[in-house]
Coordinates of N, CA and C in Angstrom, one line a residue:
M20 N 57.5 233.7 78.6 CA 57.6 234.0 77.2 C 58.3 235.3 77.0
L21 N 59.2 235.4 76.0 CA 59.9 236.7 75.7 C 59.3 237.3 74.4
E22 N 59.0 238.5 74.5 CA 58.6 239.2 73.2 C 59.8 240.1 72.8
V23 N 60.4 239.7 71.8 CA 61.6 240.4 71.3 C 61.5 240.8 69.9
Y24 N 62.4 241.8 69.5 CA 62.5 242.2 68.1 C 63.9 241.6 67.7
C25 N 63.9 241.2 66.4 CA 65.1 240.6 65.9 C 65.6 241.4 64.7
Q26 N 66.8 241.8 64.7 CA 67.4 242.5 63.5 C 68.6 241.7 63.1
M27 N 68.9 241.7 61.8 CA 70.1 241.0 61.3 C 71.0 242.1 60.8
L28 N 72.2 242.0 61.2 CA 73.3 242.9 60.7 C 74.2 242.0 59.9
Y29 N 74.5 242.5 58.6 CA 75.4 241.7 57.7 C 76.7 242.4 57.6
D30 N 77.7 241.5 57.3 CA 79.0 242.1 56.9 C 78.9 242.6 55.4
L31 N 79.9 243.2 54.9 CA 79.8 243.8 53.5 C 79.5 242.8 52.5
D32 N 80.0 241.6 52.6 CA 79.8 240.5 51.6 C 78.5 239.8 51.9
Q33 N 77.8 240.0 52.9 CA 76.6 239.4 53.3 C 76.8 237.9 53.5
D34 N 78.0 237.4 53.9 CA 78.2 236.0 54.1 C 78.1 235.7 55.6
Q35 N 78.0 236.7 56.4 CA 77.9 236.5 57.9 C 76.9 237.5 58.4
A36 N 76.1 237.0 59.3 CA 75.0 237.8 59.9 C 75.1 237.8 61.4
L37 N 74.8 238.9 62.0 CA 74.7 239.0 63.5 C 73.3 239.2 63.8
L38 N 72.7 238.3 64.7 CA 71.3 238.5 65.1 C 71.3 239.4 66.4
L39 N 70.5 240.4 66.3 CA 70.4 241.4 67.4 C 69.0 241.3 68.0
F40 N 68.9 240.9 69.2 CA 67.6 240.8 69.9 C 67.4 242.0 70.8
T41 N 66.3 242.7 70.7 CA 65.9 243.8 71.6 C 64.5 243.6 72.1
A42 N 64.2 244.3 73.2 CA 62.8 244.3 73.7 C 62.5 245.7 74.2
T43 N 61.2 246.0 74.3 CA 60.8 247.3 74.7 C 61.2 247.6 76.1
P44 N 61.9 248.7 76.4 CA 62.4 249.0 77.7 C 61.2 249.1 78.7
G45 N 61.4 248.6 79.9 CA 60.4 248.7 80.9 C 59.4 247.5 81.0
T46 N 59.6 246.6 80.0 CA 58.8 245.4 80.0 C 59.5 244.2 80.6
E47 N 58.7 243.2 81.0 CA 59.3 242.0 81.6 C 60.2 241.3 80.6
S48 N 59.9 241.4 79.3 CA 60.8 240.8 78.3 C 62.1 241.5 78.3
H49 N 62.1 242.8 78.4 CA 63.4 243.6 78.4 C 64.2 243.2 79.6
D50 N 63.6 243.0 80.8 CA 64.3 242.6 82.0 C 64.9 241.2 81.8
K51 N 64.1 240.3 81.2 CA 64.6 238.9 81.0 C 65.8 238.9 80.0
L52 N 65.7 239.8 79.0 CA 66.7 239.8 78.0 C 68.0 240.4 78.6
Q53 N 67.9 241.4 79.4 CA 69.0 241.9 80.1 C 69.7 240.9 81.0
L54 N 68.9 240.1 81.7 CA 69.4 239.0 82.5 C 70.1 238.0 81.7
L55 N 69.5 237.7 80.5 CA 70.2 236.7 79.7 C 71.5 237.2 79.2
S56 N 71.6 238.5 78.9 CA 72.9 239.1 78.4 C 73.9 239.0 79.5
V57 N 73.5 239.0 80.8 CA 74.5 238.9 81.9 C 74.9 237.5 82.1
I58 N 73.9 236.6 82.1 CA 74.1 235.2 82.3 C 74.8 234.6 81.1
G59 N 74.2 234.8 79.9 CA 74.7 234.4 78.7 C 74.7 232.9 78.5
A60 N 74.6 232.4 77.3 CA 74.7 231.0 77.0 C 76.1 230.8 76.6
Q61 N 76.7 229.7 77.0 CA 78.0 229.4 76.6 C 78.2 229.0 75.2
K62 N 77.1 228.4 74.6 CA 77.2 228.0 73.2 C 75.9 228.2 72.6
L63 N 75.9 228.7 71.4 CA 74.7 228.8 70.5 C 75.0 228.2 69.2
A64 N 74.4 227.1 68.9 CA 74.7 226.4 67.7 C 73.5 226.2 66.8
G65 N 73.6 226.5 65.6 CA 72.5 226.4 64.7 C 72.9 225.6 63.4
P66 N 72.0 225.0 62.7 CA 72.3 224.4 61.5 C 72.4 225.5 60.4
A67 N 72.5 225.1 59.2 CA 72.5 226.1 58.1 C 71.2 226.9 58.2
V68 N 71.3 228.2 58.3 CA 70.1 229.1 58.5 C 69.9 229.9 57.3
A69 N 68.6 230.0 56.8 CA 68.3 230.7 55.6 C 68.3 232.2 55.8
T70 N 69.5 232.8 55.6 CA 69.7 234.2 55.7 C 70.3 234.7 54.4
A71 N 70.0 235.9 54.0 CA 70.5 236.6 52.8 C 70.4 235.7 51.6
G72 N 69.2 235.1 51.4 CA 69.0 234.3 50.2 C 69.6 232.9 50.3
Q73 N 70.0 232.5 51.5 CA 70.6 231.1 51.6 C 69.7 230.0 51.2
E74 N 68.3 230.3 51.4 CA 67.4 229.3 51.0 C 67.4 228.9 49.5
K75 N 67.9 229.9 48.7 CA 68.0 229.6 47.2 C 69.1 228.7 46.9
V76 N 70.2 228.8 47.7 CA 71.4 228.0 47.5 C 71.2 226.7 48.2
N77 N 70.6 226.7 49.4 CA 70.5 225.5 50.2 C 69.1 225.3 50.7
P78 N 68.3 224.5 49.9 CA 66.9 224.4 50.3 C 66.6 223.7 51.6
N79 N 67.7 223.1 52.2 CA 67.6 222.4 53.5 C 67.9 223.4 54.6
A80 N 68.2 224.6 54.3 CA 68.5 225.6 55.4 C 67.3 225.9 56.2
L81 N 67.4 226.0 57.5 CA 66.3 226.3 58.4 C 65.9 227.7 58.2
P82 N 64.6 228.0 58.1 CA 64.1 229.4 58.0 C 64.6 230.2 59.2
L83 N 65.0 231.4 59.0 CA 65.5 232.2 60.1 C 64.5 232.4 61.2
D84 N 63.2 232.6 60.8 CA 62.2 232.8 61.9 C 62.1 231.5 62.8
D85 N 62.1 230.3 62.1 CA 62.1 229.1 62.9 C 63.3 228.9 63.8
F86 N 64.5 229.3 63.3 CA 65.7 229.2 64.1 C 65.6 230.2 65.3
A87 N 65.2 231.4 65.0 CA 65.1 232.4 66.1 C 64.1 232.0 67.2
T88 N 62.9 231.5 66.7 CA 61.9 231.1 67.6 C 62.4 229.9 68.5
E89 N 63.0 228.9 67.9 CA 63.5 227.8 68.7 C 64.6 228.2 69.7
A90 N 65.5 229.1 69.2 CA 66.6 229.5 70.1 C 66.0 230.3 71.2
M91 N 65.1 231.2 71.0 CA 64.5 232.0 72.1 C 63.7 231.1 73.1
Q92 N 63.1 230.1 72.6 CA 62.4 229.1 73.5 C 63.4 228.5 74.4
L93 N 64.5 228.1 73.8 CA 65.6 227.4 74.6 C 66.1 228.4 75.6
L94 N 66.3 229.7 75.2 CA 66.9 230.7 76.1 C 66.0 231.1 77.2
S95 N 64.6 230.9 77.0 CA 63.7 231.3 78.0 C 63.4 230.2 79.0
Q96 N 64.0 229.0 78.9 CA 63.9 227.9 79.8 C 64.5 228.3 81.2
D97 N 64.0 227.8 82.2 CA 64.5 228.0 83.6 C 64.9 226.7 84.2
P98 N 66.2 226.4 84.4 CA 67.3 227.3 84.1 C 67.7 227.3 82.6
T99 N 68.3 228.4 82.2 CA 68.8 228.5 80.8 C 69.8 227.4 80.6
P100 N 69.7 226.6 79.5 CA 70.7 225.6 79.2 C 72.0 226.2 78.9
R101 N 73.1 225.5 79.3 CA 74.4 225.9 79.1 C 74.8 226.0 77.6
A102 N 74.2 225.1 76.8 CA 74.4 225.1 75.4 C 73.0 225.2 74.7
I103 N 72.9 226.1 73.8 CA 71.6 226.3 73.1 C 71.8 225.6 71.7
L104 N 71.2 224.4 71.7 CA 71.3 223.6 70.5 C 69.9 223.3 69.9
V105 N 69.6 223.9 68.8 CA 68.3 223.7 68.1 C 68.3 222.3 67.6
K106 N 67.1 221.7 67.4 CA 66.9 220.3 67.0 C 67.7 220.0 65.7
G107 N 67.8 220.9 64.8 CA 68.5 220.7 63.5 C 70.0 220.4 63.7
V108 N 70.6 220.7 64.8 CA 72.0 220.5 65.0 C 72.3 219.3 65.9
L109 N 71.3 218.7 66.5 CA 71.5 217.7 67.5 C 72.2 216.4 66.9
M110 N 71.9 216.1 65.6 CA 72.5 215.0 65.0 C 74.0 215.2 64.8
H111 N 74.4 216.5 64.6 CA 75.8 216.8 64.5 C 76.5 216.7 65.9
R112 N 75.8 217.2 66.9 CA 76.3 217.3 68.2 C 76.6 215.9 68.8
W113 N 75.7 215.0 68.5 CA 75.8 213.6 69.1 C 76.3 212.6 68.1
A114 N 76.8 212.9 66.9 CA 77.2 212.0 65.9 C 78.3 211.0 66.4
E115 N 79.3 211.5 67.0 CA 80.4 210.7 67.5 C 79.9 209.7 68.6
R116 N 79.1 210.2 69.5 CA 78.6 209.4 70.6 C 77.7 208.3 70.0
D117 N 76.8 208.7 69.0 CA 75.9 207.7 68.5 C 76.4 206.8 67.4
G118 N 77.7 207.0 67.0 CA 78.3 206.2 66.0 C 77.9 206.5 64.6
T119 N 77.4 207.7 64.4 CA 76.9 208.1 63.1 C 77.8 209.1 62.4
Y120 N 79.0 209.4 63.0 CA 79.9 210.5 62.5 C 80.3 210.2 61.0
D121 N 80.8 209.0 60.7 CA 81.3 208.8 59.4 C 80.2 208.9 58.3
D122 N 79.0 208.4 58.7 CA 77.9 208.5 57.7 C 77.5 210.0 57.6
L123 N 77.5 210.8 58.6 CA 77.1 212.2 58.6 C 78.1 213.0 57.7
V124 N 79.4 212.7 57.9 CA 80.4 213.4 57.0 C 80.2 213.0 55.6
A125 N 79.9 211.8 55.3 CA 79.7 211.4 53.9 C 78.5 212.1 53.3
Q126 N 77.4 212.1 54.1 CA 76.2 212.8 53.7 C 76.4 214.3 53.4
R127 N 77.2 214.9 54.3 CA 77.5 216.4 54.2 C 78.4 216.6 52.9
S128 N 79.3 215.7 52.7 CA 80.2 215.9 51.5 C 79.4 215.8 50.2
Q129 N 78.4 214.8 50.2 CA 77.6 214.7 49.0 C 76.7 215.9 48.8
A130 N 76.1 216.4 49.9 CA 75.3 217.6 49.8 C 76.1 218.8 49.3
L131 N 77.3 219.0 49.9 CA 78.1 220.1 49.4 C 78.5 220.0 47.9
A132 N 78.8 218.7 47.5 CA 79.1 218.5 46.1 C 78.0 218.9 45.2
R133 N 76.7 218.5 45.6 CA 75.5 218.9 44.8 C 75.4 220.4 44.8
L134 N 75.5 221.1 46.0 CA 75.4 222.5 46.0 C 76.4 223.2 45.1
L135 N 77.6 222.7 45.0 CA 78.7 223.3 44.3 C 78.7 222.8 42.8
G136 N 77.7 221.9 42.5 CA 77.6 221.4 41.1 C 78.8 220.4 40.8
R137 N 79.3 219.7 41.8 CA 80.4 218.8 41.5 C 80.0 217.3 41.8
E138 N 78.7 217.0 41.5 CA 78.3 215.6 41.7 C 79.2 214.7 40.9
G139 N 79.5 213.5 41.5 CA 80.3 212.6 40.8 C 80.0 211.2 40.9

C-alpha cells in the first residue's frame, strides 16, 4: 500500500490538470513512489474525471478521489502494469476488439450533444 498526497495543478483556464503525487521522505511509500517515477507507467488512461467543477457539467465524470485511488492501486501492483487503465476506460480500450466501437461512438456523440444542449 502507498500512502501519498495528491495535489492538482491547473493551467490558467482550468481546463487541464496535472496530478502531483508526493509521499513523506524516509517512508516506504516515498521509496516506492521514487521507484515508480524511475520505472514509470507507459500509459495512464482515465475516463472523464470530475476536476474543477467537471461534475456539474458531466454528472457521469468519475470523482477525482475514486480515480486517484484506483490508479494508485494499479500502480502499486507487482509487477506494475505497462498500461494503467481504470475500469471506467476499459470499454473504450477494448471497443474495437469487442465489436462495440460503433455503438460506443454513437453513445458518446449523443452524450456530448446533451452536454452541449444540442439534442436532436
